[in-house]
Amino acid sequence: MNKRIAILTGGGDCPGLNAVIRGVVKSATLRGWDVVGIEDGFEGFLHAEKCRPLTWDDVRGILPRGGTILGTSNRGNPFAFPIVREGKVEVVDVTEEILSRIACLDIDGLIVVGGDGSLKIALELMGRGIPIVGVPKTIDNDLMETDVTFGYNTAVETATDALDKLHSTAESHHRVMVLEVMGRYAGWIALESGIAGGADVILIPEIPYDIEAICESLRVRKRRGSRFSLVVAAEGAFPRGGGRIVRHAGTAGTLERLGGVGELIAHEIGSRLDVETRVTVLGHLQRGGSPSTFDRCLGSRFGVKAVEMVERGEFGHMACLRGTKILSVSIEEAVRAPHLVDPDGDMVRHAESLGIMLGR
Ligand code: F6P
C-alpha cells in the first residue's frame, strides 16, 4: 500500500544531512510513496507552508552539499518553545498545535534526523501517538547504540586538516599552537583528530587535565630537542578540580554554549614556560562543507534504512551502524546516556602509547 511519510532535520546541522534526505526521498519514491519535508525542525509543523512535498527533483545534486536543504533549528522543542509576547520571551508548550498539524498531514511515519536533543523530543512525541523513526546525526559522536553518527567523520577530517596546517607555523616559529575543537561534553573529535594530526597533548572532557603535568611534558619535549608543540583541546575539557568554561548559559529550550578553554590553556602554558603560544578556535568550520565519502555513504544508507523501518513499522527505533551492518535499535537506549570516551579504553591507551599527553 502506498504510504505518506514526513522527514525533518533537527538540532545543529552537520555534513551528510542531505545524503540522508536524498536516501529517504529516493527509496520512498521508488516504492511509490509520497514524502513531505518539514522545514526548520519540529518548528516547521507550526506553519503549513513549511510542510512541503519532497520529490526526486528536490534531491537532485544535493549529495555533496553540506547543511540541510530542509533547514534546522536547535530552539524548536515543542514542549518548551520560546515565543516573544509583548517584547518578552516566554516559553510555551506548542505540542497540541504540532499534533494537530501532523494529523492533518495524514502521515504513516515521521523520520527524525537528529542528535540527542531531537531524538528525546521524538520519544516524547511517540508517547503522544506519533509513529517515529530516528536517524543518528551529530558531529559530536555522542549517541549510544551506534558505532558512529554521520557527520562525525567529516568533522574529524576538518580538525585533522587544521592540525596539519598549524603544524607548519608551530614548527617554523617554535611555538605551542593550541587548537580548540567542538564535541560538547564528548572528546571524540579532539582524540581522533589529535592522534591523526600528530598532536603532542590532547585534552578531553572525560579526563580532567592537570596544567602542571601538561607543562612538564612540554618541558621534556623541549629537552629532547622538539622546539614546538601542538595541543588539541575539546571545548568541554576542564582542569582537575575546576569546571568547564560556559560561554552562554542555557535557557529553557536552548543548550549552554561552551568555548574558551583553548585560550585558557594557551595562557597557562605561556605564563609557565618560556614559549610563545597561539590559539585557533575551529568552531563551526567543523560543521560545514561537503561531507566525506564515509558520511555520504553512511547518510545514504541510514536514509534507506529509515524508509525500510517505516515499512516494517519499527517505530521508536533508530537506524544505527554496527560494524559494516546498518541495523535498528531502540531510541530510548540510544539517548539513555551520552556516549563518551572511555578514559581507560583502547583509544586513550593507544594515544598514550604513542607518547601523547592526555592531560593526566
Ligand atoms: O552538537 C554539535 C555542536 O556543534 C557542538 O559540538 C557545539 O558545542 C554546539 O553544537 C554549538 O552549537 P551552536 O551551533 O548552537 O553554537
mmCIF file of C-alpha atoms and ligand atoms in Angstrom:
data_model
loop_
_atom_site.group_PDB
_atom_site.id
_atom_site.type_symbol
_atom_site.label_atom_id
_atom_site.label_comp_id
_atom_site.label_asym_id
_atom_site.label_seq_id
_atom_site.Cartn_x
_atom_site.Cartn_y
_atom_site.Cartn_z
ATOM 1 C CA MET A 1 0.000 0.000 0.000
ATOM 2 C CA ASN A 2 1.260 3.500 -0.793
ATOM 3 C CA LYS A 3 2.419 5.398 2.230
ATOM 4 C CA ARG A 4 2.977 9.021 3.035
ATOM 5 C CA ILE A 5 5.949 9.855 5.221
ATOM 6 C CA ALA A 6 7.478 13.030 6.586
ATOM 7 C CA ILE A 7 11.090 13.893 7.331
ATOM 8 C CA LEU A 8 12.688 16.658 9.388
ATOM 9 C CA THR A 9 16.230 17.546 10.411
ATOM 10 C CA GLY A 10 16.634 18.863 13.967
ATOM 11 C CA GLY A 11 19.406 20.354 16.115
ATOM 12 C CA GLY A 12 22.752 21.604 14.804
ATOM 13 C CA ASP A 13 23.474 20.980 11.138
ATOM 14 C CA CYS A 14 26.222 18.596 10.105
ATOM 15 C CA PRO A 15 27.706 17.188 6.902
ATOM 16 C CA GLY A 16 25.668 14.291 5.495
ATOM 17 C CA LEU A 17 22.152 15.552 6.301
ATOM 18 C CA ASN A 18 21.391 15.984 2.624
ATOM 19 C CA ALA A 19 22.606 12.455 1.919
ATOM 20 C CA VAL A 20 20.014 11.156 4.408
ATOM 21 C CA ILE A 21 17.225 13.298 2.922
ATOM 22 C CA ARG A 22 18.145 12.110 -0.576
ATOM 23 C CA GLY A 23 18.288 8.489 0.599
ATOM 24 C CA VAL A 24 14.831 8.760 2.151
ATOM 25 C CA VAL A 25 13.255 10.512 -0.851
ATOM 26 C CA LYS A 26 14.763 8.150 -3.421
ATOM 27 C CA SER A 27 13.931 4.907 -1.669
ATOM 28 C CA ALA A 28 10.438 6.093 -0.698
ATOM 29 C CA THR A 29 9.734 7.368 -4.231
ATOM 30 C CA LEU A 30 10.869 4.058 -5.717
ATOM 31 C CA ARG A 31 8.227 2.401 -3.508
ATOM 32 C CA GLY A 32 5.597 4.800 -4.851
ATOM 33 C CA TRP A 33 5.288 6.628 -1.513
ATOM 34 C CA ASP A 34 4.872 10.368 -1.002
ATOM 35 C CA VAL A 35 7.350 12.327 1.101
ATOM 36 C CA VAL A 36 6.671 15.559 2.973
ATOM 37 C CA GLY A 37 9.665 17.662 4.040
ATOM 38 C CA ILE A 38 9.253 19.655 7.264
ATOM 39 C CA GLU A 39 11.397 22.796 7.273
ATOM 40 C CA ASP A 40 13.411 24.051 10.259
ATOM 41 C CA GLY A 41 12.997 21.065 12.532
ATOM 42 C CA PHE A 42 9.919 20.469 14.717
ATOM 43 C CA GLU A 43 9.135 24.179 14.464
ATOM 44 C CA GLY A 44 8.124 23.629 10.814
ATOM 45 C CA PHE A 45 4.941 21.854 11.961
ATOM 46 C CA LEU A 46 3.695 25.177 13.313
ATOM 47 C CA HIS A 47 3.476 26.661 9.808
ATOM 48 C CA ALA A 48 1.524 24.992 6.984
ATOM 49 C CA GLU A 49 3.831 26.477 4.330
ATOM 50 C CA LYS A 50 6.838 24.794 5.969
ATOM 51 C CA CYS A 51 5.427 21.324 5.288
ATOM 52 C CA ARG A 52 6.066 20.733 1.593
ATOM 53 C CA PRO A 53 6.222 17.766 -0.771
ATOM 54 C CA LEU A 54 9.725 16.445 -1.428
ATOM 55 C CA THR A 55 10.291 14.815 -4.787
ATOM 56 C CA TRP A 56 13.132 13.212 -6.700
ATOM 57 C CA ASP A 57 13.742 16.597 -8.377
ATOM 58 C CA ASP A 58 14.204 18.297 -4.986
ATOM 59 C CA VAL A 59 17.075 15.994 -4.031
ATOM 60 C CA ARG A 60 18.914 16.078 -7.358
ATOM 61 C CA GLY A 61 22.542 17.193 -6.875
ATOM 62 C CA ILE A 62 22.406 17.580 -3.084
ATOM 63 C CA LEU A 63 24.658 14.646 -2.111
ATOM 64 C CA PRO A 64 27.916 16.681 -1.939
ATOM 65 C CA ARG A 65 26.274 19.683 -0.262
ATOM 66 C CA GLY A 66 26.822 20.497 3.427
ATOM 67 C CA GLY A 67 23.975 21.661 5.677
ATOM 68 C CA THR A 68 20.379 20.583 5.123
ATOM 69 C CA ILE A 69 18.040 21.615 2.321
ATOM 70 C CA LEU A 70 15.219 21.437 4.887
ATOM 71 C CA GLY A 71 16.782 23.864 7.336
ATOM 72 C CA THR A 72 17.061 23.068 11.021
ATOM 73 C CA SER A 73 16.752 24.632 14.437
ATOM 74 C CA ASN A 74 18.019 23.873 17.912
ATOM 75 C CA ARG A 75 15.368 26.080 19.517
ATOM 76 C CA GLY A 76 12.330 24.190 18.324
ATOM 77 C CA ASN A 77 11.464 21.976 21.286
ATOM 78 C CA PRO A 78 7.636 21.812 21.116
ATOM 79 C CA PHE A 79 7.465 21.150 24.870
ATOM 80 C CA ALA A 80 9.480 24.288 25.685
ATOM 81 C CA PHE A 81 9.051 26.613 22.749
ATOM 82 C CA PRO A 82 10.288 30.221 23.069
ATOM 83 C CA ILE A 83 7.900 32.896 21.769
ATOM 84 C CA VAL A 84 8.034 36.672 22.053
ATOM 85 C CA ARG A 85 4.949 38.184 23.733
ATOM 86 C CA GLU A 86 4.784 41.937 24.380
ATOM 87 C CA GLY A 87 8.551 42.214 23.886
ATOM 88 C CA LYS A 88 9.320 39.422 26.366
ATOM 89 C CA VAL A 89 10.467 35.843 25.648
ATOM 90 C CA GLU A 90 8.052 33.286 27.063
ATOM 91 C CA VAL A 91 8.449 29.531 26.945
ATOM 92 C CA VAL A 92 5.249 27.739 25.979
ATOM 93 C CA ASP A 93 4.108 24.203 25.140
ATOM 94 C CA VAL A 94 3.040 24.003 21.478
ATOM 95 C CA THR A 95 2.640 20.228 21.343
ATOM 96 C CA GLU A 96 -1.111 20.306 20.653
ATOM 97 C CA GLU A 97 -0.575 22.520 17.580
ATOM 98 C CA ILE A 98 2.123 20.182 16.330
ATOM 99 C CA LEU A 99 -0.012 17.098 16.894
ATOM 100 C CA SER A 100 -2.941 18.609 15.018
ATOM 101 C CA ARG A 101 -0.696 19.548 12.054
ATOM 102 C CA ILE A 102 0.696 16.007 11.972
ATOM 103 C CA ALA A 103 -2.886 14.676 11.982
ATOM 104 C CA CYS A 104 -3.767 16.976 9.028
ATOM 105 C CA LEU A 105 -0.738 15.756 7.084
ATOM 106 C CA ASP A 106 -2.094 12.204 7.394
ATOM 107 C CA ILE A 107 1.359 10.575 7.501
ATOM 108 C CA ASP A 108 2.214 6.930 8.156
ATOM 109 C CA GLY A 109 5.561 7.755 9.729
ATOM 110 C CA LEU A 110 7.854 10.634 10.647
ATOM 111 C CA ILE A 111 11.621 10.325 10.179
ATOM 112 C CA VAL A 112 13.520 12.486 12.659
ATOM 113 C CA VAL A 113 17.157 13.058 11.726
ATOM 114 C CA GLY A 114 18.770 14.410 14.860
ATOM 115 C CA GLY A 115 21.077 14.088 17.819
ATOM 116 C CA ASP A 116 20.359 13.508 21.450
ATOM 117 C CA GLY A 117 18.041 16.545 21.870
ATOM 118 C CA SER A 118 15.880 15.908 18.777
ATOM 119 C CA LEU A 119 15.637 12.190 19.491
ATOM 120 C CA LYS A 120 14.458 12.874 23.059
ATOM 121 C CA ILE A 121 11.725 15.140 21.651
ATOM 122 C CA ALA A 122 10.907 12.348 19.177
ATOM 123 C CA LEU A 123 10.444 9.922 22.069
ATOM 124 C CA GLU A 124 8.032 12.288 23.797
ATOM 125 C CA LEU A 125 6.028 12.684 20.595
ATOM 126 C CA MET A 126 5.997 8.877 20.237
ATOM 127 C CA GLY A 127 4.354 8.832 23.651
ATOM 128 C CA ARG A 128 1.646 11.096 22.164
ATOM 129 C CA GLY A 129 0.974 8.596 19.389
ATOM 130 C CA ILE A 130 3.240 9.787 16.554
ATOM 131 C CA PRO A 131 4.948 6.918 14.688
ATOM 132 C CA ILE A 132 8.613 7.972 14.577
ATOM 133 C CA VAL A 133 11.838 6.508 13.215
ATOM 134 C CA GLY A 134 15.169 8.126 14.127
ATOM 135 C CA VAL A 135 18.444 8.672 12.266
ATOM 136 C CA PRO A 136 21.509 9.474 14.429
ATOM 137 C CA LYS A 137 23.179 12.741 13.478
ATOM 138 C CA THR A 138 25.888 14.760 15.190
ATOM 139 C CA ILE A 139 29.493 15.761 14.704
ATOM 140 C CA ASP A 140 29.977 15.062 18.447
ATOM 141 C CA ASN A 141 29.513 11.285 18.022
ATOM 142 C CA ASP A 142 27.917 11.186 21.474
ATOM 143 C CA LEU A 143 24.986 8.842 20.806
ATOM 144 C CA MET A 144 24.959 5.311 22.204
ATOM 145 C CA GLU A 145 23.985 2.182 20.294
ATOM 146 C CA THR A 146 25.675 3.125 17.027
ATOM 147 C CA ASP A 147 29.361 2.690 16.210
ATOM 148 C CA VAL A 148 29.324 6.220 14.892
ATOM 149 C CA THR A 149 26.934 9.032 13.960
ATOM 150 C CA PHE A 150 27.065 10.554 10.498
ATOM 151 C CA GLY A 151 28.770 13.964 10.308
ATOM 152 C CA TYR A 152 31.472 12.976 12.765
ATOM 153 C CA ASN A 153 33.887 11.666 10.155
ATOM 154 C CA THR A 154 33.829 14.907 8.160
ATOM 155 C CA ALA A 155 34.306 16.990 11.316
ATOM 156 C CA VAL A 156 37.331 14.901 12.326
ATOM 157 C CA GLU A 157 38.780 15.304 8.822
ATOM 158 C CA THR A 158 38.393 19.085 9.131
ATOM 159 C CA ALA A 159 40.087 19.119 12.542
ATOM 160 C CA THR A 160 42.939 16.900 11.302
ATOM 161 C CA ASP A 161 43.435 19.172 8.311
ATOM 162 C CA ALA A 162 43.596 22.170 10.659
ATOM 163 C CA LEU A 163 46.273 20.431 12.755
ATOM 164 C CA ASP A 164 48.321 19.684 9.637
ATOM 165 C CA LYS A 165 48.172 23.373 8.764
ATOM 166 C CA LEU A 166 49.005 24.552 12.295
ATOM 167 C CA HIS A 167 51.963 22.185 12.330
ATOM 168 C CA SER A 168 53.906 24.295 9.831
ATOM 169 C CA THR A 169 53.573 27.541 11.832
ATOM 170 C CA ALA A 170 54.306 25.729 15.096
ATOM 171 C CA GLU A 171 57.479 24.313 13.582
ATOM 172 C CA SER A 172 58.610 27.485 11.793
ATOM 173 C CA HIS A 173 58.053 29.798 14.783
ATOM 174 C CA HIS A 174 58.891 27.290 17.562
ATOM 175 C CA ARG A 175 55.518 27.907 19.154
ATOM 176 C CA VAL A 176 52.931 25.991 21.097
ATOM 177 C CA MET A 177 49.819 26.047 18.919
ATOM 178 C CA VAL A 178 46.521 25.247 20.655
ATOM 179 C CA LEU A 179 43.543 24.071 18.621
ATOM 180 C CA GLU A 180 40.116 24.151 20.297
ATOM 181 C CA VAL A 181 37.624 21.772 18.718
ATOM 182 C CA MET A 182 33.907 21.091 19.247
ATOM 183 C CA GLY A 183 32.296 17.990 20.696
ATOM 184 C CA ARG A 184 30.254 19.366 23.596
ATOM 185 C CA TYR A 185 30.785 17.001 26.582
ATOM 186 C CA ALA A 186 32.498 14.297 24.490
ATOM 187 C CA GLY A 187 36.156 14.215 23.461
ATOM 188 C CA TRP A 188 35.867 12.123 20.289
ATOM 189 C CA ILE A 189 36.748 14.870 17.782
ATOM 190 C CA ALA A 190 39.747 16.008 19.848
ATOM 191 C CA LEU A 191 41.021 12.493 20.460
ATOM 192 C CA GLU A 192 40.724 11.156 16.931
ATOM 193 C CA SER A 193 41.946 14.287 15.132
ATOM 194 C CA GLY A 194 44.733 14.634 17.703
ATOM 195 C CA ILE A 195 46.003 11.129 17.005
ATOM 196 C CA ALA A 196 45.668 11.617 13.234
ATOM 197 C CA GLY A 197 47.208 15.100 13.258
ATOM 198 C CA GLY A 198 50.207 14.214 15.423
ATOM 199 C CA ALA A 199 49.213 16.280 18.475
ATOM 200 C CA ASP A 200 51.535 16.263 21.480
ATOM 201 C CA VAL A 201 48.792 16.992 24.007
ATOM 202 C CA ILE A 202 45.084 16.068 23.725
ATOM 203 C CA LEU A 203 42.634 17.335 26.320
ATOM 204 C CA ILE A 204 39.178 15.794 26.540
ATOM 205 C CA PRO A 205 36.269 16.316 28.959
ATOM 206 C CA GLU A 206 36.471 12.698 30.089
ATOM 207 C CA ILE A 207 39.948 13.287 31.597
ATOM 208 C CA PRO A 208 40.143 16.480 33.683
ATOM 209 C CA TYR A 209 43.578 17.939 32.975
ATOM 210 C CA ASP A 210 46.488 18.873 35.214
ATOM 211 C CA ILE A 211 48.110 22.004 33.779
ATOM 212 C CA GLU A 212 51.399 21.430 35.597
ATOM 213 C CA ALA A 213 51.658 17.903 34.189
ATOM 214 C CA ILE A 214 50.991 19.300 30.701
ATOM 215 C CA CYS A 215 53.734 21.914 31.100
ATOM 216 C CA GLU A 216 56.165 19.308 32.392
ATOM 217 C CA SER A 217 55.518 17.158 29.296
ATOM 218 C CA LEU A 218 56.248 20.191 27.107
ATOM 219 C CA ARG A 219 59.483 20.850 29.022
ATOM 220 C CA VAL A 220 60.524 17.232 28.461
ATOM 221 C CA ARG A 221 59.749 17.584 24.755
ATOM 222 C CA LYS A 222 61.941 20.672 24.602
ATOM 223 C CA ARG A 223 64.817 18.936 26.397
ATOM 224 C CA ARG A 224 64.579 16.160 23.813
ATOM 225 C CA GLY A 225 65.041 18.719 21.054
ATOM 226 C CA SER A 226 61.465 19.486 19.939
ATOM 227 C CA ARG A 227 61.093 23.243 19.664
ATOM 228 C CA PHE A 228 57.328 23.327 19.079
ATOM 229 C CA SER A 229 54.199 21.543 20.233
ATOM 230 C CA LEU A 230 50.612 21.007 19.131
ATOM 231 C CA VAL A 231 47.808 20.897 21.691
ATOM 232 C CA VAL A 232 44.227 19.884 20.855
ATOM 233 C CA ALA A 233 41.597 20.813 23.421
ATOM 234 C CA ALA A 234 37.982 19.720 23.265
ATOM 235 C CA GLU A 235 35.675 22.650 24.075
ATOM 236 C CA GLY A 236 34.331 20.669 27.040
ATOM 237 C CA ALA A 237 37.772 19.986 28.576
ATOM 238 C CA PHE A 238 38.321 21.346 32.088
ATOM 239 C CA PRO A 239 41.055 21.331 34.749
ATOM 240 C CA ARG A 240 41.123 18.829 37.580
ATOM 241 C CA GLY A 241 39.174 20.352 40.439
ATOM 242 C CA GLY A 242 37.742 23.064 38.154
ATOM 243 C CA GLY A 243 34.767 23.475 35.862
ATOM 244 C CA ARG A 244 34.220 23.765 32.119
ATOM 245 C CA ILE A 245 34.013 27.199 30.524
ATOM 246 C CA VAL A 246 30.443 28.102 29.571
ATOM 247 C CA ARG A 247 30.267 30.969 27.085
ATOM 248 C CA HIS A 248 26.469 31.287 27.246
ATOM 249 C CA ALA A 249 24.270 29.636 29.858
ATOM 250 C CA GLY A 250 21.417 27.504 28.517
ATOM 251 C CA THR A 251 17.823 28.669 28.827
ATOM 252 C CA ALA A 252 14.568 26.696 28.675
ATOM 253 C CA GLY A 253 14.598 25.249 25.170
ATOM 254 C CA THR A 254 18.281 26.067 24.425
ATOM 255 C CA LEU A 255 21.515 24.390 25.432
ATOM 256 C CA GLU A 256 24.503 26.022 27.088
ATOM 257 C CA ARG A 257 27.315 27.046 24.735
ATOM 258 C CA LEU A 258 30.861 26.028 25.549
ATOM 259 C CA GLY A 259 34.100 27.666 24.438
ATOM 260 C CA GLY A 260 37.221 29.392 25.674
ATOM 261 C CA VAL A 261 39.261 26.549 27.118
ATOM 262 C CA GLY A 262 41.843 26.859 24.316
ATOM 263 C CA GLU A 263 42.552 30.463 25.304
ATOM 264 C CA LEU A 264 42.860 29.482 28.965
ATOM 265 C CA ILE A 265 45.294 26.645 28.264
ATOM 266 C CA ALA A 266 47.450 28.778 25.953
ATOM 267 C CA HIS A 267 47.596 31.467 28.628
ATOM 268 C CA GLU A 268 48.560 28.968 31.334
ATOM 269 C CA ILE A 269 51.276 27.397 29.179
ATOM 270 C CA GLY A 270 52.612 30.792 28.084
ATOM 271 C CA SER A 271 52.861 32.014 31.661
ATOM 272 C CA ARG A 272 54.633 28.879 32.937
ATOM 273 C CA LEU A 273 57.041 28.220 30.055
ATOM 274 C CA ASP A 274 59.335 30.416 28.042
ATOM 275 C CA VAL A 275 57.419 29.849 24.812
ATOM 276 C CA GLU A 276 55.099 31.746 22.513
ATOM 277 C CA THR A 277 51.566 30.354 22.256
ATOM 278 C CA ARG A 278 48.740 30.899 19.771
ATOM 279 C CA VAL A 279 45.138 29.688 19.780
ATOM 280 C CA THR A 280 42.853 28.653 16.944
ATOM 281 C CA VAL A 281 39.189 28.004 17.665
ATOM 282 C CA LEU A 282 37.944 25.845 14.819
ATOM 283 C CA GLY A 283 34.262 26.433 15.632
ATOM 284 C CA HIS A 284 31.596 25.910 13.013
ATOM 285 C CA LEU A 285 34.099 25.093 10.268
ATOM 286 C CA GLN A 286 33.733 21.578 11.707
ATOM 287 C CA ARG A 287 30.026 21.515 10.930
ATOM 288 C CA GLY A 288 30.273 22.830 7.397
ATOM 289 C CA GLY A 289 31.496 21.768 3.994
ATOM 290 C CA SER A 290 30.983 18.823 1.755
ATOM 291 C CA PRO A 291 30.528 15.507 3.586
ATOM 292 C CA SER A 292 33.342 12.957 3.388
ATOM 293 C CA THR A 293 32.905 9.769 1.351
ATOM 294 C CA PHE A 294 32.224 7.926 4.613
ATOM 295 C CA ASP A 295 29.457 10.330 5.686
ATOM 296 C CA ARG A 296 27.836 10.403 2.238
ATOM 297 C CA CYS A 297 27.679 6.639 2.211
ATOM 298 C CA LEU A 298 26.573 6.288 5.852
ATOM 299 C CA GLY A 299 23.947 9.053 5.497
ATOM 300 C CA SER A 300 22.572 7.474 2.300
ATOM 301 C CA ARG A 301 22.380 4.024 3.929
ATOM 302 C CA PHE A 302 20.704 5.479 7.047
ATOM 303 C CA GLY A 303 18.111 7.155 4.775
ATOM 304 C CA VAL A 304 17.304 3.885 3.029
ATOM 305 C CA LYS A 305 17.176 2.036 6.352
ATOM 306 C CA ALA A 306 14.790 4.602 7.862
ATOM 307 C CA VAL A 307 12.336 4.014 4.990
ATOM 308 C CA GLU A 308 12.618 0.238 5.487
ATOM 309 C CA MET A 309 11.918 0.745 9.184
ATOM 310 C CA VAL A 310 8.751 2.744 8.434
ATOM 311 C CA GLU A 311 7.696 -0.031 6.048
ATOM 312 C CA ARG A 312 8.145 -2.639 8.789
ATOM 313 C CA GLY A 313 6.545 -0.481 11.469
ATOM 314 C CA GLU A 314 9.729 -0.334 13.579
ATOM 315 C CA PHE A 315 8.674 2.884 15.288
ATOM 316 C CA GLY A 316 10.521 4.177 18.335
ATOM 317 C CA HIS A 317 13.676 2.824 16.742
ATOM 318 C CA MET A 318 16.712 4.456 15.191
ATOM 319 C CA ALA A 319 18.984 3.344 12.347
ATOM 320 C CA CYS A 320 22.496 2.522 13.541
ATOM 321 C CA LEU A 321 25.847 1.260 12.303
ATOM 322 C CA ARG A 322 27.287 -1.931 13.793
ATOM 323 C CA GLY A 323 30.487 -3.000 12.066
ATOM 324 C CA THR A 324 29.508 -2.867 8.403
ATOM 325 C CA LYS A 325 25.799 -3.508 9.004
ATOM 326 C CA ILE A 326 23.034 -0.937 9.260
ATOM 327 C CA LEU A 327 20.632 -2.130 11.954
ATOM 328 C CA SER A 328 17.833 -0.713 14.060
ATOM 329 C CA VAL A 329 17.923 -0.043 17.827
ATOM 330 C CA SER A 330 15.570 1.489 20.346
ATOM 331 C CA ILE A 331 15.793 5.301 20.518
ATOM 332 C CA GLU A 332 15.332 5.056 24.261
ATOM 333 C CA GLU A 333 18.556 3.050 24.575
ATOM 334 C CA ALA A 334 20.427 5.446 22.280
ATOM 335 C CA VAL A 335 19.633 8.527 24.381
ATOM 336 C CA ARG A 336 19.829 6.811 27.797
ATOM 337 C CA ALA A 337 23.271 8.338 28.460
ATOM 338 C CA PRO A 338 25.832 10.168 26.325
ATOM 339 C CA HIS A 339 28.416 8.073 24.504
ATOM 340 C CA LEU A 340 31.699 9.318 25.929
ATOM 341 C CA VAL A 341 35.353 8.393 25.502
ATOM 342 C CA ASP A 342 36.390 5.717 27.991
ATOM 343 C CA PRO A 343 39.419 7.171 29.852
ATOM 344 C CA ASP A 344 40.695 3.613 30.345
ATOM 345 C CA GLY A 345 39.704 2.397 26.899
ATOM 346 C CA ASP A 346 41.810 1.322 23.927
ATOM 347 C CA MET A 347 41.755 4.620 22.075
ATOM 348 C CA VAL A 348 43.160 6.581 25.034
ATOM 349 C CA ARG A 349 45.663 3.825 25.811
ATOM 350 C CA HIS A 350 46.890 3.792 22.223
ATOM 351 C CA ALA A 351 47.234 7.569 22.191
ATOM 352 C CA GLU A 352 49.284 7.425 25.399
ATOM 353 C CA SER A 353 51.389 4.613 23.953
ATOM 354 C CA LEU A 354 52.237 6.973 21.107
ATOM 355 C CA GLY A 355 53.653 9.385 23.680
ATOM 356 C CA ILE A 356 50.669 11.760 23.513
ATOM 357 C CA MET A 357 49.931 13.559 26.785
ATOM 358 C CA LEU A 358 46.256 13.241 27.762
ATOM 359 C CA GLY A 359 46.386 15.848 30.493
ATOM 360 C CA ARG A 360 46.970 13.420 33.380
HETATM 361 O O1 F6P B 1 26.309 19.442 18.881
HETATM 362 C C1 F6P B 1 27.025 19.969 17.815
HETATM 363 C C2 F6P B 1 27.749 21.228 18.222
HETATM 364 O O2 F6P B 1 28.463 21.705 17.107
HETATM 365 C C3 F6P B 1 28.662 21.099 19.435
HETATM 366 O O3 F6P B 1 29.876 20.459 19.135
HETATM 367 C C4 F6P B 1 28.783 22.522 19.874
HETATM 368 O O4 F6P B 1 29.067 22.611 21.238
HETATM 369 C C5 F6P B 1 27.422 23.085 19.566
HETATM 370 O O5 F6P B 1 26.814 22.229 18.618
HETATM 371 C C6 F6P B 1 27.424 24.502 19.035
HETATM 372 O O6 F6P B 1 26.106 24.884 18.874
HETATM 373 P P1 F6P B 1 25.668 26.223 18.153
HETATM 374 O O7 F6P B 1 25.708 25.989 16.668
HETATM 375 O O8 F6P B 1 24.290 26.449 18.653
HETATM 376 O O9 F6P B 1 26.643 27.287 18.560
#
